[in-house]
Amino acid sequence: AQSVTQPDIHITVSEGASLELRCNYSYGATPYLFWYVQSPGQGLQLLLKYFSGDTLVQGIKGFEAEFKRSQSSFNLRKPSVHWSDAAEYFCAVPTGGGNKLTFGTGTQLKVEL
Amino acid sequence: DAGVTQSPTHLIKTRGQHVTLRCSPISGHKSVSWYQQVLGQGPQFIFQYYEKEERGRGNFPDRFSARQFPNYSSELNVNALLLGDSALYLCASSLSRGPQEQFFGPGTRLTVL
């Protein structure tokens, strides 16, 4: 079954530093892939999506992600982190034929000032 | 444009009671999905409804049920509440049935005592 793995449960970076959050997928064909962000007590906001085509995807809030088939990865990156980026980040893949999303376990990002 | 709305925001129930959660999708969206997010975990898929019919169901007991109305809003019902049902319940809407980006509401925080 299709799934995603987020190996890092917690990550701490300093404000202004670069960020990379890892996501590995398990899927035979080219998957659709999503990154969502969740602030404390809030719903999920879509950061970016990959369906096909250009493997470098630009999203909102200065985030980007690169689809690498050879590594089965879809890592999220940001060149310079802001304190407001502190949140939980989820990678997700549609499974089951409809638009059911299967989420990773999430990565909690802490930003040190 | 209004995003996905959910009501109520918070809810406290006791074991054995019944609860109804409500969701209004983005205007023009015909698909509504429900997710349960237990503290510290990623969201887990419960149901998808499209054009008022159930199109997908996750691994949840029959105590969980849902429906979609002609205006595409949706209700999630949970009977015989257990302590383990305490979670954030998220509703997501999308334009159609297949794999695509979904837009999430702020969620309903259910506490079962």
mmCIF file of C-alpha atoms in Angstrom, chain A:
data_model
loop_
_atom_site.group_PDB
_atom_site.id
_atom_site.type_symbol
_atom_site.label_atom_id
_atom_site.label_comp_id
_atom_site.label_asym_id
_atom_site.label_seq_id
_atom_site.Cartn_x
_atom_site.Cartn_y
_atom_site.Cartn_z
ATOM 1 C CA ALA A 1 0.000 0.000 0.000
ATOM 2 C CA GLN A 2 1.101 3.543 -0.664
ATOM 3 C CA SER A 3 2.603 5.287 2.328
ATOM 4 C CA VAL A 4 4.882 8.111 3.359
ATOM 5 C CA THR A 5 7.536 8.173 6.053
ATOM 6 C CA GLN A 6 8.833 11.222 7.849
ATOM 7 C CA PRO A 7 12.001 10.120 9.607
ATOM 8 C CA ASP A 8 12.409 13.217 11.786
ATOM 9 C CA ILE A 9 9.937 13.683 14.635
ATOM 10 C CA HIS A 10 11.429 16.942 15.879
ATOM 11 C CA ILE A 11 13.740 19.457 14.226
ATOM 12 C CA THR A 12 15.132 22.656 15.728
ATOM 13 C CA VAL A 13 16.685 25.382 13.587
ATOM 14 C CA SER A 14 17.774 28.932 14.228
ATOM 15 C CA GLU A 15 15.860 31.763 12.659
ATOM 16 C CA GLY A 16 17.442 32.629 9.318
ATOM 17 C CA ALA A 17 18.938 29.191 8.843
ATOM 18 C CA SER A 18 17.980 26.898 5.997
ATOM 19 C CA LEU A 19 15.544 24.037 6.500
ATOM 20 C CA GLU A 20 15.008 20.629 4.966
ATOM 21 C CA LEU A 21 12.271 18.257 6.132
ATOM 22 C CA ARG A 22 12.415 14.719 4.837
ATOM 23 C CA CYS A 23 9.620 12.662 3.315
ATOM 24 C CA ASN A 24 10.024 9.242 1.731
ATOM 25 C CA TYR A 25 7.221 7.585 -0.184
ATOM 26 C CA SER A 26 6.410 4.007 -0.998
ATOM 27 C CA TYR A 27 4.559 3.760 -4.301
ATOM 28 C CA GLY A 28 5.013 1.857 -7.537
ATOM 29 C CA ALA A 29 4.002 4.526 -10.030
ATOM 30 C CA THR A 30 4.628 8.270 -9.903
ATOM 31 C CA PRO A 31 2.637 9.445 -6.933
ATOM 32 C CA TYR A 32 0.803 12.604 -6.176
ATOM 33 C CA LEU A 33 2.467 14.163 -3.132
ATOM 34 C CA PHE A 34 1.500 16.934 -0.757
ATOM 35 C CA TRP A 35 3.015 18.921 2.081
ATOM 36 C CA TYR A 36 0.706 20.423 4.696
ATOM 37 C CA VAL A 37 1.471 22.617 7.708
ATOM 38 C CA GLN A 38 -0.456 22.696 10.962
ATOM 39 C CA SER A 39 -0.093 25.414 13.571
ATOM 40 C CA PRO A 40 -1.034 24.507 17.158
ATOM 41 C CA GLY A 41 -4.747 23.840 17.522
ATOM 42 C CA GLN A 42 -5.396 24.624 13.876
ATOM 43 C CA GLY A 43 -6.403 22.767 10.754
ATOM 44 C CA LEU A 44 -4.047 21.854 7.927
ATOM 45 C CA GLN A 45 -2.879 24.312 5.291
ATOM 46 C CA LEU A 46 -1.596 23.100 1.944
ATOM 47 C CA LEU A 47 1.970 24.274 1.312
ATOM 48 C CA LEU A 48 2.551 22.660 -2.070
ATOM 49 C CA LYS A 49 1.693 19.704 -4.248
ATOM 50 C CA TYR A 50 3.355 17.524 -6.870
ATOM 51 C CA PHE A 51 1.283 15.818 -9.543
ATOM 52 C CA SER A 52 3.667 15.494 -12.496
ATOM 53 C CA GLY A 53 6.074 17.518 -14.613
ATOM 54 C CA ASP A 54 8.742 19.731 -13.125
ATOM 55 C CA THR A 55 10.263 17.946 -10.157
ATOM 56 C CA LEU A 56 10.970 21.184 -8.264
ATOM 57 C CA VAL A 57 7.727 22.549 -6.901
ATOM 58 C CA GLN A 58 7.238 26.014 -5.465
ATOM 59 C CA GLY A 59 4.736 26.571 -2.709
ATOM 60 C CA ILE A 60 3.448 29.253 -0.419
ATOM 61 C CA LYS A 61 5.414 31.022 2.323
ATOM 62 C CA GLY A 62 8.721 30.559 0.462
ATOM 63 C CA PHE A 63 8.708 26.751 0.637
ATOM 64 C CA GLU A 64 9.747 24.423 -2.151
ATOM 65 C CA ALA A 65 10.017 20.665 -2.525
ATOM 66 C CA GLU A 66 11.876 18.412 -4.921
ATOM 67 C CA PHE A 67 10.556 15.085 -6.170
ATOM 68 C CA LYS A 68 13.378 12.563 -6.568
ATOM 69 C CA ARG A 69 12.220 9.258 -8.009
ATOM 70 C CA SER A 70 15.622 7.616 -7.565
ATOM 71 C CA GLN A 71 15.499 8.276 -3.834
ATOM 72 C CA SER A 72 11.711 7.941 -3.394
ATOM 73 C CA SER A 73 11.800 11.301 -1.676
ATOM 74 C CA PHE A 74 9.866 14.556 -1.643
ATOM 75 C CA ASN A 75 11.789 16.757 0.784
ATOM 76 C CA LEU A 76 10.531 20.171 1.820
ATOM 77 C CA ARG A 77 12.997 23.060 1.860
ATOM 78 C CA LYS A 78 13.160 26.705 2.801
ATOM 79 C CA PRO A 79 16.301 28.850 2.419
ATOM 80 C CA SER A 80 15.705 31.064 5.451
ATOM 81 C CA VAL A 81 13.365 30.095 8.271
ATOM 82 C CA HIS A 82 11.221 32.657 10.106
ATOM 83 C CA TRP A 83 10.035 32.275 13.681
ATOM 84 C CA SER A 84 6.456 32.044 12.374
ATOM 85 C CA ASP A 85 7.362 28.812 10.548
ATOM 86 C CA ALA A 86 7.312 26.923 13.854
ATOM 87 C CA ALA A 87 4.571 24.335 13.367
ATOM 88 C CA GLU A 88 4.032 20.692 12.507
ATOM 89 C CA TYR A 89 4.600 19.601 8.927
ATOM 90 C CA PHE A 90 2.951 16.628 7.283
ATOM 91 C CA CYS A 91 3.747 14.851 4.060
ATOM 92 C CA ALA A 92 0.777 13.064 2.462
ATOM 93 C CA VAL A 93 -0.083 10.813 -0.466
ATOM 94 C CA PRO A 94 -3.497 9.914 -1.916
ATOM 95 C CA THR A 95 -4.342 6.229 -1.487
ATOM 96 C CA GLY A 96 -7.263 3.943 -2.193
ATOM 97 C CA GLY A 97 -8.360 5.382 -5.530
ATOM 98 C CA GLY A 98 -10.369 8.309 -4.241
ATOM 99 C CA ASN A 99 -8.948 11.358 -2.574
ATOM 100 C CA LYS A 100 -8.248 9.667 0.730
ATOM 101 C CA LEU A 101 -4.960 11.038 2.029
ATOM 102 C CA THR A 102 -2.478 8.979 3.985
ATOM 103 C CA PHE A 103 -0.311 11.188 6.143
ATOM 104 C CA GLY A 104 3.117 10.734 7.597
ATOM 105 C CA THR A 105 3.598 10.987 11.323
ATOM 106 C CA GLY A 106 4.655 14.608 11.026
ATOM 107 C CA THR A 107 7.748 16.650 11.850
ATOM 108 C CA GLN A 108 7.522 19.212 14.627
ATOM 109 C CA LEU A 109 9.617 22.279 13.740
ATOM 110 C CA LYS A 110 10.951 24.533 16.462
ATOM 111 C CA VAL A 111 12.614 27.827 15.542
ATOM 112 C CA GLU A 112 15.144 29.346 17.911
ATOM 113 C CA LEU A 113 15.428 33.113 17.913
#
